[in-house]
C-alpha cells in the first residue's frame, strides 16, 4: 500500500483522521458500532500495550507516565475474564485505595474498559469484581501480605510495583506467586513506573519475565501539548528519565556524585559569564571511546556552570577536533584544556589543524580520573558547581565515578566526566586544581 492509498480497515482510517474529525466520527457511532470499536482494542492500541506472544509467566510493563500501562493491564484482565469463565484474578496495588481508585474505578480501569453489553459488578465492601463469564477479581493490598497467603489464583494484575514498601511488598509478591496455581498457565501482569527498589530488580531478573519498556511520548493518543510541556520541563532530569522515559536509575555505591546532588545543582539560566573553558578528553583510538568535550563557564557570582556536553563518539581525529573548535566558538571560550596522555603531540596537531587560533593548553594527568574528580565533586557539594539544563550521558558518567578509583558508569571510560573535570578545575580550582596535573 502506498502512502496515498486509503486503508481498507476502518480502524486504520479512523486513526489517520485529524483529532477533530476523529471526535466527530466517534460521536456519530451507534451502539453496535461502538461495541465493535471497543471489542477491537488490539487494533488501535499501540504496540507496547499488546500482550506478548510465547511462553511467559510475568509480563512487566515498565514505562513512563501516560504510556497506557493501566489501560493495558485492565484490558488484559478483561480478556482473561472473557476467555476463562470462573477464573480467579488477583488485583494487587500498593494500597486498597490505589486498587479501587486506579485499577477498578479509574479512567482506564476495569469498569471503564468494560464493553457496553458487559454487566460487570463491583462490590466495594468485599473488594470483589464479578465478570459476566463468572470470573472474579479480588482486591489485595501490598500492605497486607498475609491476606495473599492461601488464596489460589489463575491470573494477577499488580500495579505500581515500585511503590510497594520494602519487606511487606516483598512478602506480598512472594505470597502471590506461591498462590498462582489455580490453572496450568498462571500469568501475572505488572504495570509500573520504575523505581530502584530491590523488588523491582528481583522481578526484572526472573527468567520467565517478559519486559516491555516504554516512554510517555510512545503513546500516540496523548495530547501533543502535554507531551511537549512535560519534555520541556523534565527531559533529561532524573525525574523525567524515571517518570517519562521509564528508566531505572540508581546510585552507585561509593560514587563521588549522586543523582540527588546533581538534581540539586540544576539551573535553567546562568548569571553573567566572565570566562568560559572547554575541557577535552581525547579518545585513545579512532574507533574506541568517545571524545569528551564539555564547556564550563564562570559566572560573576564565582560559581561554575556546565554549559554544554558536546562530546562525540566514533569520530575521526579530524572530526572530534572540529567538534572541539565548534564548541569553543559557540561559547567564545578563552581556553581549551586538553589532556595529552593519549596521543601526545598528535592532540595539539589535530586541534590546531581544525582551528589554528584555538586557545589551547595541553595538560598531563599523573593521577587517575577519580582522584582528579574528587576536588570537583566537593565543589558540587559546596554549592559552587551547577548544570545548566540536563546532560544525561555526562551525568550518568559522573554518577559512575567512585571514590578510590572505581568506575561503574556507562561505557569503558568516563570521557565526558573527565572533560568536565578538566574544565571545572581550570575555571574554579586554579593552582589548587593542579594537584597531579602538569601544564605544558
Coordinates of C-alpha atoms in Angstrom, one line a residue:
X1 CA 0.0 0.0 0.0
X2 CA 1.4 3.4 -0.9
X3 CA 1.1 6.5 1.3
X4 CA -1.7 7.8 -0.9
X5 CA -3.9 4.7 -0.8
X6 CA -6.8 4.6 1.7
X7 CA -6.5 1.7 4.1
X8 CA -9.3 -0.9 3.9
X9 CA -9.5 -1.3 7.7
X10 CA -12.0 1.2 9.2
X11 CA -9.9 1.4 12.4
X12 CA -6.8 2.5 10.4
X13 CA -8.9 5.0 8.5
X14 CA -10.2 6.4 11.8
X15 CA -6.7 6.6 13.3
X16 CA -5.5 8.7 10.3
X17 CA -8.1 11.3 10.7
X18 CA -7.3 14.6 12.3
X19 CA -8.3 14.8 16.0
X20 CA -11.4 16.9 15.4
X21 CA -12.8 14.5 12.7
X22 CA -12.0 11.5 15.0
X23 CA -14.1 13.0 17.7
X24 CA -17.0 13.8 15.3
X25 CA -16.8 10.3 13.9
X26 CA -16.9 8.7 17.4
X27 CA -19.8 10.8 18.4
X28 CA -21.8 9.7 15.3
X29 CA -21.4 5.9 16.0
X30 CA -24.4 4.0 17.1
X31 CA -24.3 1.4 19.9
X32 CA -23.4 -1.6 17.7
X33 CA -20.5 0.3 16.1
X34 CA -19.2 1.5 19.4
X35 CA -19.2 -2.1 20.8
X36 CA -17.4 -3.2 17.6
X37 CA -14.8 -0.5 18.2
X38 CA -14.4 -1.3 21.9
X39 CA -14.1 -5.0 21.0
X40 CA -11.2 -4.3 18.7
X41 CA -8.9 -2.8 21.3
X42 CA -6.0 -4.7 20.0
X43 CA -6.3 -2.9 16.6
X44 CA -5.9 0.6 17.9
X45 CA -3.7 0.0 21.0
X46 CA -0.1 1.0 20.5
X47 CA 2.5 -1.9 20.3
X48 CA 3.6 -1.6 23.9
X49 CA 0.0 -2.3 25.2
X50 CA -0.4 -5.6 23.4
X51 CA 0.3 -8.7 25.4
X52 CA 3.4 -10.6 24.1
X53 CA 3.2 -13.9 22.5
X54 CA 5.1 -17.0 23.5
X55 CA 5.6 -18.7 26.9
X56 CA 5.9 -16.2 29.7
X57 CA 4.8 -16.2 33.3
X58 CA 5.3 -12.5 34.1
X59 CA 4.7 -9.5 31.8
X60 CA 6.4 -6.5 33.2
X61 CA 5.3 -3.2 31.6
X62 CA 8.0 -0.7 32.9
X63 CA 7.2 2.6 31.4
X64 CA 6.7 6.3 31.8
X65 CA 3.6 8.0 32.9
X66 CA 0.9 8.3 30.3
X67 CA 2.3 5.3 28.4
X68 CA -1.0 3.5 28.8
X69 CA 0.1 0.9 31.4
X70 CA -3.2 1.0 33.3
X71 CA -5.2 0.6 30.2
X72 CA -3.1 -2.4 29.1
X73 CA -3.4 -4.1 32.5
X74 CA -7.2 -3.5 32.6
X75 CA -7.7 -4.8 29.0
X76 CA -5.5 -7.8 29.7
X77 CA -7.6 -8.7 32.9
X78 CA -10.8 -8.2 30.9
X79 CA -9.6 -10.5 28.2
X80 CA -8.7 -13.2 30.7
X81 CA -12.1 -12.9 32.3
X82 CA -13.9 -13.3 29.0
X83 CA -11.8 -16.3 27.8
X84 CA -11.6 -18.2 31.1
X85 CA -15.0 -18.4 32.8
X86 CA -14.7 -18.9 36.5
X87 CA -11.1 -17.6 36.6
X88 CA -9.9 -16.1 39.9
X89 CA -7.9 -13.0 39.3
X90 CA -5.8 -11.1 42.0
X91 CA -5.8 -7.3 41.8
X92 CA -2.8 -6.1 43.8
X93 CA -1.8 -2.5 44.4
X94 CA 0.3 -0.6 46.9
X95 CA -2.9 0.1 49.0
X96 CA -6.5 -0.9 48.8
X97 CA -7.3 2.7 47.9
X98 CA -4.9 2.5 44.9
X99 CA -6.6 -0.6 43.6
X100 CA -10.1 1.0 44.0
X101 CA -9.2 4.4 42.6
X102 CA -6.9 3.3 39.7
X103 CA -7.3 -0.3 38.8
X104 CA -11.1 -0.7 39.2
X105 CA -12.8 2.8 39.1
X106 CA -10.1 4.8 37.3
X107 CA -10.4 6.4 33.9
X108 CA -8.6 3.4 32.4
X109 CA -9.6 0.8 35.0
X110 CA -11.7 -2.3 34.7
X111 CA -15.1 -0.6 34.9
X112 CA -14.1 2.0 32.2
X113 CA -12.8 -0.6 29.7
X114 CA -15.9 -2.9 30.0
X115 CA -17.9 -3.2 26.8
X116 CA -21.4 -1.8 26.7
X117 CA -23.1 -5.1 27.0
X118 CA -20.9 -6.4 29.8
X119 CA -22.6 -6.1 33.2
X120 CA -19.6 -6.0 35.5
X121 CA -20.4 -5.7 39.1
X122 CA -18.1 -4.1 41.6
X123 CA -18.6 -4.8 45.3
X124 CA -16.7 -2.2 47.2
X125 CA -17.2 -3.6 50.7
X126 CA -16.0 -7.1 49.9
X127 CA -13.4 -5.9 47.4
X128 CA -14.6 -8.1 44.5
X129 CA -15.2 -7.6 40.8
X130 CA -17.7 -10.0 39.2
X131 CA -17.4 -10.5 35.4
X132 CA -20.3 -11.8 33.2
X133 CA -18.4 -15.0 32.5
X134 CA -18.3 -16.0 36.1
X135 CA -14.7 -14.9 36.5
X136 CA -13.9 -12.8 39.6
X137 CA -11.3 -10.3 40.6
X138 CA -10.2 -10.0 44.2
X139 CA -8.6 -6.8 45.6
X140 CA -5.4 -7.0 47.7
X141 CA -3.0 -4.5 49.2
X142 CA 0.7 -5.0 49.3
X143 CA 0.5 -3.5 52.8
X144 CA -1.3 -6.7 54.0
X145 CA 0.8 -9.6 52.5
X146 CA -0.8 -12.2 54.8
X147 CA -4.1 -11.9 53.0
X148 CA -2.4 -13.3 49.9
X149 CA -1.2 -16.3 51.9
X150 CA -3.6 -19.2 51.0
X151 CA -5.9 -18.0 48.1
X152 CA -5.2 -19.6 44.7
X153 CA -5.4 -17.5 41.6
X154 CA -5.3 -18.2 37.8
X155 CA -4.1 -14.7 36.9
X156 CA -3.0 -11.5 38.6
X157 CA -2.5 -7.8 37.9
X158 CA 0.0 -5.9 40.1
X159 CA 0.1 -2.1 39.7
X160 CA 2.9 0.3 40.6
X161 CA 5.2 -2.3 42.0
X162 CA 7.8 0.4 42.5
X163 CA 5.5 1.9 45.2
X164 CA 5.3 -1.3 47.2
X165 CA 7.1 -0.8 50.5
X166 CA 10.1 -2.9 51.4
X167 CA 9.6 -6.1 53.4
X168 CA 5.8 -6.0 53.2
X169 CA 5.9 -5.6 49.4
X170 CA 8.4 -8.4 49.1
X171 CA 6.2 -10.7 51.2
X172 CA 3.1 -9.8 49.2
X173 CA 4.9 -10.6 45.9
X174 CA 6.2 -14.0 47.3
X175 CA 2.8 -14.9 48.7
X176 CA 1.1 -14.0 45.4
X177 CA 3.4 -16.1 43.3
X178 CA 3.1 -19.1 45.7
X179 CA -0.7 -18.9 45.1
X180 CA -0.5 -18.8 41.3
X181 CA -1.6 -22.4 41.0
X182 CA -5.2 -22.1 40.0
X183 CA -4.5 -23.3 36.4
X184 CA -1.9 -24.9 34.2
X185 CA -0.9 -21.5 32.8
X186 CA -0.9 -18.9 35.6
X187 CA 0.3 -15.4 34.4
X188 CA 1.0 -12.1 36.2
X189 CA 1.0 -8.6 34.6
X190 CA 2.9 -5.9 36.4
X191 CA 2.3 -2.3 35.4
X192 CA 4.7 0.2 36.9
X193 CA 6.8 3.3 36.7
X194 CA 10.3 2.1 37.7
X195 CA 12.0 2.9 40.9
X196 CA 15.3 1.5 42.0
X197 CA 14.0 -0.9 44.7
X198 CA 15.0 -4.4 45.4
X199 CA 11.7 -5.9 44.4
X200 CA 11.8 -4.3 41.0
X201 CA 15.2 -5.7 40.3
X202 CA 14.0 -9.2 41.5
X203 CA 11.1 -9.2 39.1
X204 CA 13.3 -7.9 36.2
X205 CA 15.8 -10.7 36.8
X206 CA 13.2 -13.5 36.8
X207 CA 13.9 -15.9 33.9
X208 CA 10.3 -16.2 32.7
X209 CA 9.7 -12.4 32.8
X210 CA 8.9 -10.6 29.5
X211 CA 9.6 -6.9 29.8
X212 CA 8.0 -4.1 27.9
X213 CA 9.8 -0.8 28.3
X214 CA 8.3 2.5 27.1
X215 CA 8.2 6.2 27.3
X216 CA 5.4 8.7 27.7
X217 CA 6.0 10.0 24.2
X218 CA 5.4 6.5 22.8
X219 CA 1.7 6.8 23.3
X220 CA 0.3 8.4 20.2
X221 CA -3.1 9.1 21.9
X222 CA -1.7 11.6 24.4
X223 CA -2.3 15.3 23.7
X224 CA 0.8 16.7 22.0
X225 CA 0.7 19.8 24.2
X226 CA 1.0 17.6 27.3
X227 CA 4.0 15.7 26.0
X228 CA 5.8 18.8 24.8
X229 CA 5.2 20.5 28.2
X230 CA 6.5 17.5 30.1
X231 CA 9.6 17.2 28.0
X232 CA 10.3 20.9 28.2
X233 CA 10.2 20.8 32.0
X234 CA 11.7 17.4 32.8
X235 CA 13.6 15.9 29.8
X236 CA 17.0 14.6 30.8
X237 CA 16.5 15.1 34.6
X238 CA 16.4 12.2 36.9
X239 CA 12.6 12.6 37.5
X240 CA 12.0 12.9 33.7
X241 CA 14.1 9.9 32.9
X242 CA 12.3 7.8 35.5
X243 CA 8.7 9.1 35.2
X244 CA 8.6 9.9 31.5
X245 CA 11.2 7.6 29.9
X246 CA 10.7 4.6 32.2
X247 CA 14.4 4.3 33.0
X248 CA 15.5 2.5 36.2
X249 CA 18.1 4.9 37.7
X250 CA 20.1 4.0 40.7
X251 CA 23.1 5.4 42.6
X252 CA 26.4 3.5 42.5
X253 CA 27.9 2.6 45.9
X254 CA 30.6 5.0 46.9
X255 CA 30.0 7.3 43.9
X256 CA 31.5 10.8 44.0
X257 CA 28.3 12.2 42.6
X258 CA 24.8 11.1 43.4
X259 CA 21.6 11.7 41.4
X260 CA 20.1 13.7 44.2
X261 CA 23.2 16.0 44.4
X262 CA 23.1 16.7 40.6
X263 CA 19.4 17.4 40.7
X264 CA 20.0 19.9 43.5
X265 CA 22.6 21.6 41.3
X266 CA 20.4 22.1 38.2
X267 CA 19.5 25.6 37.0
X268 CA 17.8 26.9 33.9
X269 CA 19.7 30.2 33.4
X270 CA 23.2 31.5 34.2
X271 CA 24.4 34.8 35.5
X272 CA 26.7 37.0 33.5
X273 CA 29.7 34.9 32.5
X274 CA 33.2 36.2 33.0
X275 CA 35.1 33.4 31.3
X276 CA 34.5 30.0 29.5
X277 CA 36.8 27.0 29.3
X278 CA 36.3 23.9 27.2
X279 CA 37.6 20.6 28.6
X280 CA 38.7 17.8 26.2
X281 CA 39.4 14.2 26.9
X282 CA 40.7 12.8 23.5
X283 CA 39.9 9.2 22.6
X284 CA 42.6 6.6 22.8
X285 CA 41.8 5.4 19.2
X286 CA 39.6 6.4 16.3
X287 CA 37.2 3.5 17.0
X288 CA 37.4 3.5 20.8
X289 CA 35.9 5.7 23.4
X290 CA 34.1 9.0 22.8
X291 CA 35.9 12.3 22.8
X292 CA 34.8 14.1 25.9
X293 CA 34.0 17.8 25.1
X294 CA 32.4 19.9 27.9
X295 CA 32.1 23.7 28.1
X296 CA 32.1 25.3 31.6
X297 CA 31.6 28.9 32.3
X298 CA 32.4 31.0 35.4
X299 CA 29.6 33.3 36.5
X300 CA 30.1 36.7 38.0
X301 CA 29.0 35.0 41.3
X302 CA 32.2 33.0 41.2
X303 CA 30.4 29.7 40.5
X304 CA 31.0 27.2 37.7
X305 CA 28.2 26.3 35.2
X306 CA 28.2 23.4 32.8
X307 CA 27.0 25.0 29.6
X308 CA 27.2 22.1 27.1
X309 CA 28.2 18.5 26.7
X310 CA 29.4 18.5 23.1
X311 CA 31.1 15.1 23.2
X312 CA 31.2 13.0 20.1
X313 CA 31.6 9.2 19.6
X314 CA 33.2 7.4 16.7
X315 CA 34.6 10.4 15.0
X316 CA 38.0 10.6 13.3
X317 CA 40.7 12.8 14.9
X318 CA 39.8 15.5 12.4
X319 CA 36.1 15.0 13.3
X320 CA 36.4 15.4 17.0
X321 CA 38.9 18.3 16.6
X322 CA 36.3 20.1 14.5
X323 CA 33.7 19.5 17.3
X324 CA 36.1 20.9 19.9
X325 CA 36.7 24.0 17.7
X326 CA 33.0 24.5 17.1
X327 CA 32.2 24.2 20.8
X328 CA 34.8 26.7 21.7
X329 CA 33.5 29.1 19.1
X330 CA 29.9 28.8 20.2
X331 CA 30.8 29.7 23.8
X332 CA 33.6 32.1 23.0
X333 CA 35.9 30.1 25.2
X334 CA 39.1 31.8 26.4
X335 CA 40.8 28.4 26.7
X336 CA 40.6 24.8 25.6
X337 CA 42.2 22.4 28.1
X338 CA 43.0 19.0 26.6
X339 CA 44.6 16.0 28.1
X340 CA 47.7 14.9 26.2
X341 CA 48.3 11.5 27.8
X342 CA 46.6 9.7 24.9
X343 CA 48.3 10.9 21.6
X344 CA 50.9 13.3 22.8
X345 CA 51.7 16.0 20.2
X346 CA 49.0 14.5 17.9
X347 CA 46.4 16.1 20.1
X348 CA 47.8 19.5 19.6
X349 CA 48.3 18.9 15.9
X350 CA 44.7 17.9 15.1
X351 CA 43.2 20.6 17.2
X352 CA 45.3 23.3 15.6
X353 CA 44.6 21.9 12.2
X354 CA 40.9 22.4 12.9
X355 CA 41.5 26.0 14.2
X356 CA 44.9 27.5 14.1
X357 CA 43.9 30.2 16.5
X358 CA 42.4 27.8 19.1
X359 CA 43.5 29.0 22.6
X360 CA 44.9 25.6 23.6
X361 CA 46.5 24.3 26.7
X362 CA 47.7 20.7 27.0
X363 CA 47.8 19.0 30.4
X364 CA 49.3 15.7 31.5
X365 CA 47.5 13.7 34.1
X366 CA 49.7 11.9 36.6
X367 CA 46.7 10.8 38.8
X368 CA 43.7 8.6 38.0
X369 CA 40.4 10.0 36.8
X370 CA 38.6 9.5 40.2
X371 CA 41.4 11.2 42.1
X372 CA 41.3 14.2 39.8
X373 CA 37.5 14.3 40.1
X374 CA 37.3 14.4 43.9
X375 CA 38.0 18.1 44.3
X376 CA 35.4 18.9 41.6
X377 CA 32.8 16.7 43.4
X378 CA 33.5 18.8 46.5
X379 CA 32.6 21.9 44.5
X380 CA 29.2 20.4 43.8
X381 CA 28.7 19.6 47.5
X382 CA 29.7 23.2 48.4
X383 CA 27.1 24.6 46.0
X384 CA 29.7 26.1 43.7
X385 CA 29.1 24.0 40.6
X386 CA 25.9 23.9 38.5
X387 CA 24.4 22.3 35.4
X388 CA 22.5 24.5 33.0
X389 CA 19.7 22.2 31.9
X390 CA 20.2 18.4 31.7
X391 CA 23.1 16.4 30.3
X392 CA 22.0 12.7 30.8
X393 CA 25.1 10.9 29.3
X394 CA 27.5 13.2 31.1
X395 CA 25.6 12.8 34.4
X396 CA 25.5 9.0 34.1
X397 CA 29.3 9.0 33.9
X398 CA 29.7 11.4 36.9
X399 CA 27.5 9.1 39.0
X400 CA 29.6 6.1 38.0
X401 CA 32.9 7.5 39.3
X402 CA 33.7 6.0 42.7
X403 CA 36.0 7.2 45.5
X404 CA 39.1 5.1 45.5
X405 CA 39.3 4.8 41.7
X406 CA 36.5 2.6 40.5
X407 CA 34.1 3.3 37.7
X408 CA 30.7 1.7 37.2
X409 CA 29.1 4.0 34.7
X410 CA 28.2 3.5 31.0
X411 CA 31.0 2.9 28.5
X412 CA 34.5 1.8 29.1
X413 CA 35.8 5.2 30.2
X414 CA 34.2 8.3 31.8
X415 CA 35.4 10.5 29.0
X416 CA 32.7 13.1 29.3
X417 CA 33.1 13.3 33.0
X418 CA 36.9 13.7 32.6
X419 CA 36.4 16.6 30.2
X420 CA 34.1 18.2 32.8
X421 CA 36.8 17.8 35.5
X422 CA 39.5 19.4 33.3
X423 CA 37.2 22.4 32.5
X424 CA 35.8 22.9 36.0
X425 CA 39.3 22.6 37.6
X426 CA 40.6 25.3 35.2
X427 CA 37.6 27.5 36.0
X428 CA 37.4 27.2 39.8
X429 CA 40.3 25.4 41.3
X430 CA 43.3 27.3 39.8
X431 CA 46.5 26.1 41.3
X432 CA 44.6 24.0 43.8
X433 CA 43.2 22.1 40.9
X434 CA 46.6 21.2 39.6
X435 CA 47.5 18.5 42.1
X436 CA 48.7 15.6 40.0
X437 CA 48.5 17.7 36.8
X438 CA 51.3 19.3 34.9
X439 CA 50.6 22.0 32.3
X440 CA 52.6 22.3 29.1

